[in-house]
CSV table of C-alpha atoms in Angstrom, one decimal:
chain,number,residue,atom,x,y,z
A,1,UNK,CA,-62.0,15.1,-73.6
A,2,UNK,CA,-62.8,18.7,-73.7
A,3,UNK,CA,-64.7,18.3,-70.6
A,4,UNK,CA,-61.5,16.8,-69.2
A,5,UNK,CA,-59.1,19.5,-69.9
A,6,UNK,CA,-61.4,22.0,-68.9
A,7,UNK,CA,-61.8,20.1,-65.1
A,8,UNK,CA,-57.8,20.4,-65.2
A,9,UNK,CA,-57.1,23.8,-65.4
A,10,UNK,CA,-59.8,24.1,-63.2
A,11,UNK,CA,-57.7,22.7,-60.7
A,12,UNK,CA,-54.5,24.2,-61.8
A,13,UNK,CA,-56.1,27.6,-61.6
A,14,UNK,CA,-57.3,26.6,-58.0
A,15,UNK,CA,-53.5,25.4,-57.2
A,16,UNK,CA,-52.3,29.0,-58.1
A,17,UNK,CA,-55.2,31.2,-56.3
A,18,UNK,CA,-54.5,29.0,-53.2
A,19,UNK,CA,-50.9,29.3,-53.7
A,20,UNK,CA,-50.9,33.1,-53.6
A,21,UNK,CA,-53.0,33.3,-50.9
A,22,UNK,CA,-51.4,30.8,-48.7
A,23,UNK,CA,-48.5,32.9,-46.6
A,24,UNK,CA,-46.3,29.5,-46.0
A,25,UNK,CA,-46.0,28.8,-49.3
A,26,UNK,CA,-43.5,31.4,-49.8
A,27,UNK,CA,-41.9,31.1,-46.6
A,28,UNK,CA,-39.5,27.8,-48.5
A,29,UNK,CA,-38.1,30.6,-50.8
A,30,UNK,CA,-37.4,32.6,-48.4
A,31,UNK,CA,-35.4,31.1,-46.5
A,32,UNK,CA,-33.6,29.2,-49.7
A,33,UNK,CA,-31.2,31.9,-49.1
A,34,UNK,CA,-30.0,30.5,-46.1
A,35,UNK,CA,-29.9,26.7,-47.2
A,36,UNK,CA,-25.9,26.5,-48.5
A,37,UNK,CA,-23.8,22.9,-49.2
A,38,UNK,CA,-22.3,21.2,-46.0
A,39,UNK,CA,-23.3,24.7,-43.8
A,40,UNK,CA,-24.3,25.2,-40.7
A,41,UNK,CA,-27.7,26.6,-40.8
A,42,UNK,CA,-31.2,27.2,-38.3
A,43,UNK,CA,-33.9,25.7,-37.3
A,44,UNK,CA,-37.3,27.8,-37.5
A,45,UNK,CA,-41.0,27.2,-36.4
A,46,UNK,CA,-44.0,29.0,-36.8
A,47,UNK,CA,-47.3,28.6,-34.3
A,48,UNK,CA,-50.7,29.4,-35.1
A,49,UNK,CA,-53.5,29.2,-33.2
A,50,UNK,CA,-51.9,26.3,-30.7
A,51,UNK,CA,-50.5,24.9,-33.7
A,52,UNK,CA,-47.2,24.1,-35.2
A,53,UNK,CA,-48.3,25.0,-38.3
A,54,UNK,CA,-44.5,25.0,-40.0
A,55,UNK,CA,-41.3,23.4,-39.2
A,56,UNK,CA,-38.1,22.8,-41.2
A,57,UNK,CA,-34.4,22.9,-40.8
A,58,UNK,CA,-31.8,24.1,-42.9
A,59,UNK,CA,-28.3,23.3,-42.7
A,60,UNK,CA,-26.1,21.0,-40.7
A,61,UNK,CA,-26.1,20.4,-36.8
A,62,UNK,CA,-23.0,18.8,-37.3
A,63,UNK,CA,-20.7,18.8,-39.6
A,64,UNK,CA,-18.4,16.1,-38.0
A,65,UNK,CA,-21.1,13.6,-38.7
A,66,UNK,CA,-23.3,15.2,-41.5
A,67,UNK,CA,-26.4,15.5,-39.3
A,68,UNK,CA,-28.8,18.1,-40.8
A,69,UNK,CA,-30.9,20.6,-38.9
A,70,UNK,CA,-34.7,19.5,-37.8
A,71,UNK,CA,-37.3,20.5,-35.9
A,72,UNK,CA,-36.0,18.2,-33.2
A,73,UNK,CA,-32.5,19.5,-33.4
A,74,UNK,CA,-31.6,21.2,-29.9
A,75,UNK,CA,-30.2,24.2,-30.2
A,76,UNK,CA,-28.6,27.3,-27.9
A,77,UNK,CA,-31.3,29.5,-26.5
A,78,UNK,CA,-28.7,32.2,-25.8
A,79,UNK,CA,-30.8,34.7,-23.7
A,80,UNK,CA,-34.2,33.9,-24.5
A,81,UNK,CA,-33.5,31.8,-21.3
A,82,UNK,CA,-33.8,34.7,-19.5
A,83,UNK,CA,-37.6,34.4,-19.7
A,84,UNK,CA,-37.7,30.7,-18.0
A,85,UNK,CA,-35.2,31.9,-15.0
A,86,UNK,CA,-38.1,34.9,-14.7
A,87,UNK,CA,-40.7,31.9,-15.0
A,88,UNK,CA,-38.7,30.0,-12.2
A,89,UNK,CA,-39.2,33.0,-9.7
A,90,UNK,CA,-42.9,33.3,-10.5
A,91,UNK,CA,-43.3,29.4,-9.1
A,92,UNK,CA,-41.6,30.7,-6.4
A,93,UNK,CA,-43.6,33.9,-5.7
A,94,UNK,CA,-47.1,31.7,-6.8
A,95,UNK,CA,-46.4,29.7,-4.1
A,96,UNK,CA,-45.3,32.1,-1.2
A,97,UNK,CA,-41.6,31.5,-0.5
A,98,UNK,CA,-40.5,35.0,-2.0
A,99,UNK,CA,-41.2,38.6,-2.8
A,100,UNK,CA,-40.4,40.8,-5.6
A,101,UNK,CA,-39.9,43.1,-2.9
A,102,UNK,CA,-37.3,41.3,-1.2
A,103,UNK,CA,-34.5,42.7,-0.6
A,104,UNK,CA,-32.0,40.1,-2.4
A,105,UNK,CA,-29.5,40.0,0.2
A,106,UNK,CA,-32.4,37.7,2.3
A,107,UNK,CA,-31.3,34.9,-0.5
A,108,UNK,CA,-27.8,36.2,-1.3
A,109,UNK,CA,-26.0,37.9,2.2
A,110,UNK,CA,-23.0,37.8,0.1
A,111,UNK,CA,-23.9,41.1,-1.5
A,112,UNK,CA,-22.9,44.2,0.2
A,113,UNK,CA,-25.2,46.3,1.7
A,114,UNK,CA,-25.7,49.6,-0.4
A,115,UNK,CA,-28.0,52.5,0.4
A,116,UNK,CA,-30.7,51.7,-1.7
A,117,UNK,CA,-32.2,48.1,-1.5
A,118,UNK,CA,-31.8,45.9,-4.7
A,119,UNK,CA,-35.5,44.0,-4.8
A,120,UNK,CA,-35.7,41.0,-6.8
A,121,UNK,CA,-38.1,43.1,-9.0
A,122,UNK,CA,-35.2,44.7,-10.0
A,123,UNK,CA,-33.2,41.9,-11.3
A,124,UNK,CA,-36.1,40.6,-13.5
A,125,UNK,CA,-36.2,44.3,-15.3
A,126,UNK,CA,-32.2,45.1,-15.5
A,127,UNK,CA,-33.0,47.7,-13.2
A,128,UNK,CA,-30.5,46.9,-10.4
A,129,UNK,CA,-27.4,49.3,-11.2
A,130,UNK,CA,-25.5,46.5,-11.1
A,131,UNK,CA,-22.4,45.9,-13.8
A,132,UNK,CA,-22.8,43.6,-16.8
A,133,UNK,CA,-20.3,41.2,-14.7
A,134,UNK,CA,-18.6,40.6,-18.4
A,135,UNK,CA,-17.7,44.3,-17.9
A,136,UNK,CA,-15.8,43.5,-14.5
A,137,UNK,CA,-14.6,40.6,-16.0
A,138,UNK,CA,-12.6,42.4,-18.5
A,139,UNK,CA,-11.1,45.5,-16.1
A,140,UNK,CA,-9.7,42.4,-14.0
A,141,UNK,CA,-7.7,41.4,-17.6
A,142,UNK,CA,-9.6,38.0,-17.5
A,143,UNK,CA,-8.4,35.5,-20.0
A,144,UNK,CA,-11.9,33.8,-21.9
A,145,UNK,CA,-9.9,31.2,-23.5
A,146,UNK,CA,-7.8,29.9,-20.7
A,147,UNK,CA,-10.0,30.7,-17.7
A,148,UNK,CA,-13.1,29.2,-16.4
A,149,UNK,CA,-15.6,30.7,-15.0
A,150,UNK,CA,-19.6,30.0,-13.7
A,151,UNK,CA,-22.3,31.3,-11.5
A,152,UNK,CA,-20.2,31.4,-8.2
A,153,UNK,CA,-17.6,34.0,-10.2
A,154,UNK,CA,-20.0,36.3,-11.5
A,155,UNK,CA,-21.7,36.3,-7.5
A,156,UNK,CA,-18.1,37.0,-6.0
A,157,UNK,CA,-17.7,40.1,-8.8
A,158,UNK,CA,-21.3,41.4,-8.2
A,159,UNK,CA,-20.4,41.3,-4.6
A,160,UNK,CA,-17.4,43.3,-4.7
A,161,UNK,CA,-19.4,46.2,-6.7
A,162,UNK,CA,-18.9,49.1,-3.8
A,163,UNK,CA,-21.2,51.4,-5.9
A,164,UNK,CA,-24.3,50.8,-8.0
A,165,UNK,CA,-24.4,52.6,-11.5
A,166,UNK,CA,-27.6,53.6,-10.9
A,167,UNK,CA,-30.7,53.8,-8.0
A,168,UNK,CA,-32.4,50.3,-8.4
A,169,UNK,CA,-35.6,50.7,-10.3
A,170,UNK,CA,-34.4,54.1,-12.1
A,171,UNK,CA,-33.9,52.8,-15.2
A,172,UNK,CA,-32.9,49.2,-17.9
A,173,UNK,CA,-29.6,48.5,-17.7
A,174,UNK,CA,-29.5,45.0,-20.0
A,175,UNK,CA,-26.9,42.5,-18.4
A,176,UNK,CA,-26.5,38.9,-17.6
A,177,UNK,CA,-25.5,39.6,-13.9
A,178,UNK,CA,-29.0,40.0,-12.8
A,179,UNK,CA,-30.2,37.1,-14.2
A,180,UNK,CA,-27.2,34.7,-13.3
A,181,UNK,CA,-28.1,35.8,-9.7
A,182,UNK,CA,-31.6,35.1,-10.1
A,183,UNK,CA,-30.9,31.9,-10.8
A,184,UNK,CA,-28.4,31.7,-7.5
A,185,UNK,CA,-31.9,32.7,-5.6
A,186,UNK,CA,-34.1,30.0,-7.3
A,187,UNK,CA,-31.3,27.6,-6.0
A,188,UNK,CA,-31.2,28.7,-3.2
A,189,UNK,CA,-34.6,28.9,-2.3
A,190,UNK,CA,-35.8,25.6,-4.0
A,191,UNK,CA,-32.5,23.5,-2.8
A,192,UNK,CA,-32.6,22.0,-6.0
A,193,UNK,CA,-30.1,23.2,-9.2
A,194,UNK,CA,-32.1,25.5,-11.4
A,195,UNK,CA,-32.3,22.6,-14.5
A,196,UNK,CA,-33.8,20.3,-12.0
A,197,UNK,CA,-36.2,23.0,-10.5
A,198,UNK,CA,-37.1,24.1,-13.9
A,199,UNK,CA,-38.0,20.2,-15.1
A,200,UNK,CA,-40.6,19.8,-12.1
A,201,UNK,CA,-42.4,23.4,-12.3
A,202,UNK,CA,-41.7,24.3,-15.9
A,203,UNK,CA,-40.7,21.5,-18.8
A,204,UNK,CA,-42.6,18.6,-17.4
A,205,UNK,CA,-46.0,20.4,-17.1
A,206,UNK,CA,-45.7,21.4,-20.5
A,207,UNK,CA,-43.8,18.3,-22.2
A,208,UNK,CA,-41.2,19.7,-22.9
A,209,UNK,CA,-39.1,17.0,-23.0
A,210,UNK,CA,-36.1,18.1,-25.1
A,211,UNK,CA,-35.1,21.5,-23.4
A,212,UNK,CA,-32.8,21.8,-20.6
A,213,UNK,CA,-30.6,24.2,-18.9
A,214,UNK,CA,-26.7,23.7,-18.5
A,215,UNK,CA,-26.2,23.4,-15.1
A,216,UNK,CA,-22.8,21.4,-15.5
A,217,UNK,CA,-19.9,22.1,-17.7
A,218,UNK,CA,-19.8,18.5,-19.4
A,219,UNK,CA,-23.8,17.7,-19.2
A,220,UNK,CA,-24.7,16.0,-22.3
A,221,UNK,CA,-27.8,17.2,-24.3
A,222,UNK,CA,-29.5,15.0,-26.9
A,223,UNK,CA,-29.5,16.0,-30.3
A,224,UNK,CA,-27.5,19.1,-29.6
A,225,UNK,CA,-26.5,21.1,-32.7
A,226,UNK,CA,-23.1,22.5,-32.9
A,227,UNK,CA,-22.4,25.8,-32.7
A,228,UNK,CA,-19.8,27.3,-35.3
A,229,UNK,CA,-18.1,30.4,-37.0
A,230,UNK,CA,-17.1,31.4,-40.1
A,231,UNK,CA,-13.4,31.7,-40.8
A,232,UNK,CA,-11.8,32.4,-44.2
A,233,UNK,CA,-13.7,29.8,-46.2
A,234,UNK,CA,-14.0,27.3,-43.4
A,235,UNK,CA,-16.3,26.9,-40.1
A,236,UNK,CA,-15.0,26.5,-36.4
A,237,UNK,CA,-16.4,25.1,-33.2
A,238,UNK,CA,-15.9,27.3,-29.9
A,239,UNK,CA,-14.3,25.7,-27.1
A,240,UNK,CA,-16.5,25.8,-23.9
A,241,UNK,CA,-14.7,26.5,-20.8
A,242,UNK,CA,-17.2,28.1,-18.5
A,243,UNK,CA,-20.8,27.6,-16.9
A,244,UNK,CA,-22.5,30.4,-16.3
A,245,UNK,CA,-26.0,30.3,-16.6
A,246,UNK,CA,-29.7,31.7,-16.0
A,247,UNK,CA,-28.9,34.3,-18.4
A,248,UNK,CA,-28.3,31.6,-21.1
A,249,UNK,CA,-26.6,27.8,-21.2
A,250,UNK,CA,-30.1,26.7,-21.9
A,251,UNK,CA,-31.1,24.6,-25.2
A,252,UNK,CA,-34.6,23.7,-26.6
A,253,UNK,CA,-36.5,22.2,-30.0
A,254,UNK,CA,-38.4,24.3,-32.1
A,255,UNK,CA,-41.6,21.4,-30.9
A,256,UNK,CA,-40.4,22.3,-27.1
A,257,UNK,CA,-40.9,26.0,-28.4
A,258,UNK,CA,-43.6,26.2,-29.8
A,259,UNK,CA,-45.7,24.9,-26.4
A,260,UNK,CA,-43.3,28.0,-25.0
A,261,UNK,CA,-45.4,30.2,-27.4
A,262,UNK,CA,-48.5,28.8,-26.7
A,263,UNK,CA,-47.5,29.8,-23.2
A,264,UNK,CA,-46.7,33.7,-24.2
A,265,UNK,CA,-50.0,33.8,-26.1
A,266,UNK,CA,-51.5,33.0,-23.2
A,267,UNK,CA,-53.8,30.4,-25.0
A,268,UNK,CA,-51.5,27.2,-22.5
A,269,UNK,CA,-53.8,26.5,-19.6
A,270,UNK,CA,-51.3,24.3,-17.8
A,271,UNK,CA,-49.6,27.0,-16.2
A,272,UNK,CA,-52.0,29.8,-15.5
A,273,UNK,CA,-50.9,33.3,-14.9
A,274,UNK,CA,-47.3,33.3,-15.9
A,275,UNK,CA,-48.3,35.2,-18.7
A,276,UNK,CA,-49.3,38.2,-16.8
A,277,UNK,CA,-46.3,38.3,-14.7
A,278,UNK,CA,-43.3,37.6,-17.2
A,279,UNK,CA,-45.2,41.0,-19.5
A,280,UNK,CA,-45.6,43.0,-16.4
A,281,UNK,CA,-43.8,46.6,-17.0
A,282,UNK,CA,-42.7,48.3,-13.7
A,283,UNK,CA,-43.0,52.3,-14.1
A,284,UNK,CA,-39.8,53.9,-13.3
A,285,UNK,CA,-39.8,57.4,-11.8
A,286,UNK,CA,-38.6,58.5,-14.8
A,287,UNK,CA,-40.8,59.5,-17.6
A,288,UNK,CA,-40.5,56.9,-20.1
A,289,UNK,CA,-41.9,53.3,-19.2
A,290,UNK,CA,-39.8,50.1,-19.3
A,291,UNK,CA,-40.4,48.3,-22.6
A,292,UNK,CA,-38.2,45.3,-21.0
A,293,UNK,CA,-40.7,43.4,-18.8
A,294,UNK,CA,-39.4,40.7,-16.5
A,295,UNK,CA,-37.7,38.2,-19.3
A,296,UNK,CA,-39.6,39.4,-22.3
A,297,UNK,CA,-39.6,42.6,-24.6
A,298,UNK,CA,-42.9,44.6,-25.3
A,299,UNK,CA,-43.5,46.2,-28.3
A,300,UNK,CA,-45.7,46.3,-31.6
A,301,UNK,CA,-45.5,45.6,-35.0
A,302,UNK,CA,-48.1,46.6,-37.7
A,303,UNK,CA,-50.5,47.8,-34.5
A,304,UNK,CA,-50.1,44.5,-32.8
A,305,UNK,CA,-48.3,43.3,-29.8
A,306,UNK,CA,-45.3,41.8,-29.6
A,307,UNK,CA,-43.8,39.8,-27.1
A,308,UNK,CA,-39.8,39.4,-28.0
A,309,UNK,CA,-36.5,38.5,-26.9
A,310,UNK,CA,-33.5,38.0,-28.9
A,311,UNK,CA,-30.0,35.6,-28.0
A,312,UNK,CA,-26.9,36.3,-29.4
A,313,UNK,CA,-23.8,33.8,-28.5
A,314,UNK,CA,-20.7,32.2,-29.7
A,315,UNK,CA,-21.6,30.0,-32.3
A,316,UNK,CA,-25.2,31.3,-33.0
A,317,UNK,CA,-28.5,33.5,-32.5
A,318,UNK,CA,-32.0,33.0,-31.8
A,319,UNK,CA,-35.7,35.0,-32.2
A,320,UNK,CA,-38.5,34.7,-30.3
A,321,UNK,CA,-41.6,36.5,-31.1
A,322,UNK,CA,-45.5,36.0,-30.8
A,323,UNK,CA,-48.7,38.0,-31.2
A,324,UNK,CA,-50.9,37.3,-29.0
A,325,UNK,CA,-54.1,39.1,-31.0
A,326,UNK,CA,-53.3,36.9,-34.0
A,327,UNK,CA,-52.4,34.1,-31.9
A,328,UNK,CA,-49.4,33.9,-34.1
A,329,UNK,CA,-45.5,33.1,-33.2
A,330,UNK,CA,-42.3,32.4,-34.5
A,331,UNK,CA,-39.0,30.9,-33.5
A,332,UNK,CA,-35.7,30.7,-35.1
A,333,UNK,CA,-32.6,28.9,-33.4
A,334,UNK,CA,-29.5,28.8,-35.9
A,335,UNK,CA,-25.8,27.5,-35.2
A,336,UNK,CA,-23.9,29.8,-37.3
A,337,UNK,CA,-23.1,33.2,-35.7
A,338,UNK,CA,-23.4,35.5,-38.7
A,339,UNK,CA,-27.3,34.5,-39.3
A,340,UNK,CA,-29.1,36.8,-37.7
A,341,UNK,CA,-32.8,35.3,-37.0
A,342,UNK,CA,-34.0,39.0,-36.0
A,343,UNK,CA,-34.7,40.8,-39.2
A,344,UNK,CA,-36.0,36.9,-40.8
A,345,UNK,CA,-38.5,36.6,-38.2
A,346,UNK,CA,-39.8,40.2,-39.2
A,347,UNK,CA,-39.6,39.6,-42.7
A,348,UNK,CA,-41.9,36.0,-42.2
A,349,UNK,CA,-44.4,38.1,-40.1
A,350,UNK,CA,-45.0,40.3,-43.2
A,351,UNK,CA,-45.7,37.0,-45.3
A,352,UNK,CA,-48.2,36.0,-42.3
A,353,UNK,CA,-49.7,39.3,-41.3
A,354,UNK,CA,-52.9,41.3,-43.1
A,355,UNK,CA,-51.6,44.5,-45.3
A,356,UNK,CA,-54.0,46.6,-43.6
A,357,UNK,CA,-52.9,48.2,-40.6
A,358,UNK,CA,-55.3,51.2,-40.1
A,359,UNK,CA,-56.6,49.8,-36.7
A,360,UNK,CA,-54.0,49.4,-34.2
A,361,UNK,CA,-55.2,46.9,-32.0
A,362,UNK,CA,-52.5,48.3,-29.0
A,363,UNK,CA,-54.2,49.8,-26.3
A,364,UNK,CA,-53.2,53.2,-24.9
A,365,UNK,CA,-50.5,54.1,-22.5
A,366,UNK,CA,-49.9,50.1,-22.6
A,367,UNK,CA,-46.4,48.6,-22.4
A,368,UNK,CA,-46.3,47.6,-25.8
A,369,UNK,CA,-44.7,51.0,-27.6
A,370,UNK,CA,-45.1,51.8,-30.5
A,371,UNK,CA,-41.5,51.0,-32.9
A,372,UNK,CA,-40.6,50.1,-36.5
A,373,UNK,CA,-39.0,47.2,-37.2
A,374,UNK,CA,-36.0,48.5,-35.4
A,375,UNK,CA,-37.5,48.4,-32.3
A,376,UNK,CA,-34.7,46.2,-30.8
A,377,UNK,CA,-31.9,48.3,-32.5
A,378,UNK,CA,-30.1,49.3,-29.2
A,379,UNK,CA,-31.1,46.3,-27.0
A,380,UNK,CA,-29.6,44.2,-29.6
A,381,UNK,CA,-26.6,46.0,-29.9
A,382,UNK,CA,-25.9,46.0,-25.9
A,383,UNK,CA,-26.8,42.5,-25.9
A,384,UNK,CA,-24.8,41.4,-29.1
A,385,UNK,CA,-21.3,42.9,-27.2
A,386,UNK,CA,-22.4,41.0,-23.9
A,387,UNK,CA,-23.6,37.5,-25.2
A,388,UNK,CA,-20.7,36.9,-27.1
A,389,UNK,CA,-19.2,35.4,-24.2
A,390,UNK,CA,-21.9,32.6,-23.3
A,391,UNK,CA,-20.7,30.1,-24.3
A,392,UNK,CA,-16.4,30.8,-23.2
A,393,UNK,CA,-14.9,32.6,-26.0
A,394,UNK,CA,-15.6,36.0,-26.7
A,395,UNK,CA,-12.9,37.0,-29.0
A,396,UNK,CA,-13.7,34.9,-31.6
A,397,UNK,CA,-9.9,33.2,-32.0
């Protein structure tokens, strides 16, 4: 007997060491916070080493029909889609049928001729000097809730843009302009609509089967979550009256995701040297370097990289970040605006990551600057007043 009871809190003792030790196993209180009755909520992964190592969703994907968030539950990408529009051109630059040095009037003749050339380099860095077309949008007195809009308005505004705000390549500028046109060249260029184009180069290599990009108003997307706000003491759906996309209208899984991050890590040998290209900084002449690559933001946390890109629209936010050192990501997809997955995913990497720091692993005069954990603090705030509007309604009524 005594034997017996001292084998047991053997094991109990064990329970707690391993307990303590084991990051994930305070991750479920962390996020209690977030877990509220008949709420919408998020959806979060976390990848290690090629692995989903954690998975779990809080909330409800829809509240019509009491269907709770998942790891399969599909939801809004917001402007992390940038990155798989940047991935689109790199299949097309892989296999010969552009140049970043193109001048973009070879895809879209359209756009006027200014003094300075607008390469397609300078799309995939926000370098063009062209206007946030949500900005033109507005001085024309544009109406979000009655109108509709989609990729051929936001070309006819860019194209009426007599002056650039800036000599391309000078300096970031973060929009969805560049990217919506972007995705206008990959159509055009391809002759295939930029869902379909991404399916054959991007999401069927990889398997991933649940993402897709919203290339039609009315498209129907499996296991969709719903999108909401909070008003008085009661949630609201958006009405969706546009189709703009390549900057966003894209959904995904946190298991479609997390092959995404494998991809960033650059451990994903199914599509070899994507990597490289979507975390390639271009120098501007300037004296500070771009931290926004081509899709993706560079930085570091606790002296390792970062690879990062926030989404903010009506109805919800996403986080995507990995460390490629520690082979280590994260993503969080919610569909209730006010949860903000930026600050969580930094507070889950503090659970995750070693308390000593003293070596940064960041090599010098790399991309990846050095920032504390508001690093994003002005990207997000330009971004947060411009992706408000992706999905129609930007006043919130």
């Amino acid at each position: 007997m005594k034997r017996r009871l001292i084998w047991t809190c053997c094991l109990f003792l064990s329970w707690i060491c391993i307990s303590q030790n084991n990051p994930y196993s305070k991750i479920d209180e962390l996020l209690q916070k977030y877990d509220k009755p008949n709420a919408p909520g998020l959806s979060i992964g976390i990848v290690q080493n090629d692995k989903l190592v954690y998975s779990k969703g809080i909330g409800f994907a829809s509240l019509d029909y009491n269907i709770r968030n998942s790891d399969s539950t599909a939801h809004s990408l917001a402007s992390i889609a940038k990155q798989f529009t940047s991935a689109c051109i790199w299949t097309l630059v892989r296999d010969g049928k552009i140049s970043l040095e193109d001048n973009i009037r070879k895809y879209l003749p359209e756009m006027p001729e200014h003094p300075q050339k607008i390469k397609i380099k300078h799309l995939l860095n926000h370098s063009s000097g062209l206007s946030n077309y949500h900005t033109l949008m507005d001085l024309k007195g544009f109406n979000y809730d009655l109108e509709y809009y989609d990729n051929t308005t936001v070309l006819e505004l860019a194209s009426k843009q007599k002056q650039l705000n800036h000599v391309p390549g000078a300096k970031t500028v973060y929009g969805n302009t560049s990217y919506t046109l972007l995705a206008l060249i990959v159509e055009r260029v391809s002759q295939k609509n930029l869902n379909a184009y991404a399916k054959e180069q991007l999401f069927d290599p990889l398997n991933m089967i649940h993402t897709q990009i919203r290339v039609e108003n009315q498209s129907i997307i499996k296991n969709k979550a719903v999108g909401y706000q909070q008003k008085d003491n009661n949630y609201i759906q958006n009405p969706r009256i546009q189709n703009s996309y390549g900057a966003g209208s894209m959904a995904s899984t946190i298991t479609d995701m997390a092959k995404w991050l494998n991809v960033l890590n650059g451990t994903s040998l199914k599509i070899k040297g994507l990597t490289e290209f979507l975390t390639t900084c271009d120098n501007y002449k300037a004296e500070e370097k771009a931290n926004y690559a081509r899709g993706v933001m560079l930085d570091q946390y606790k002296g390792y990289r970062t690879i990062s890109h926030s989404g903010y629209a009506w109805g919800g936010q996403s986080q995507l970040i990995t460390l490629p050192e520690k082979q280590l990501g994260i993503i969080i997809m919610t569909n209730l605006e006010p949860i903000n997955p930026t600050p969580l995913s930094y507070e889950l990497l503090d659970l995750i990551l070693p308390t000593d720091t003293s070596t940064s692993k960041v090599k010098k005069n790399s991309c990846f600057q050095s920032r504390s954990k508001t690093i994003s603090a002005l990207y997000r705030a330009i971004q947060r007043s411009q992706q408000r509007y992706e999905n129609g309604n930007p006043s919130g009524k």
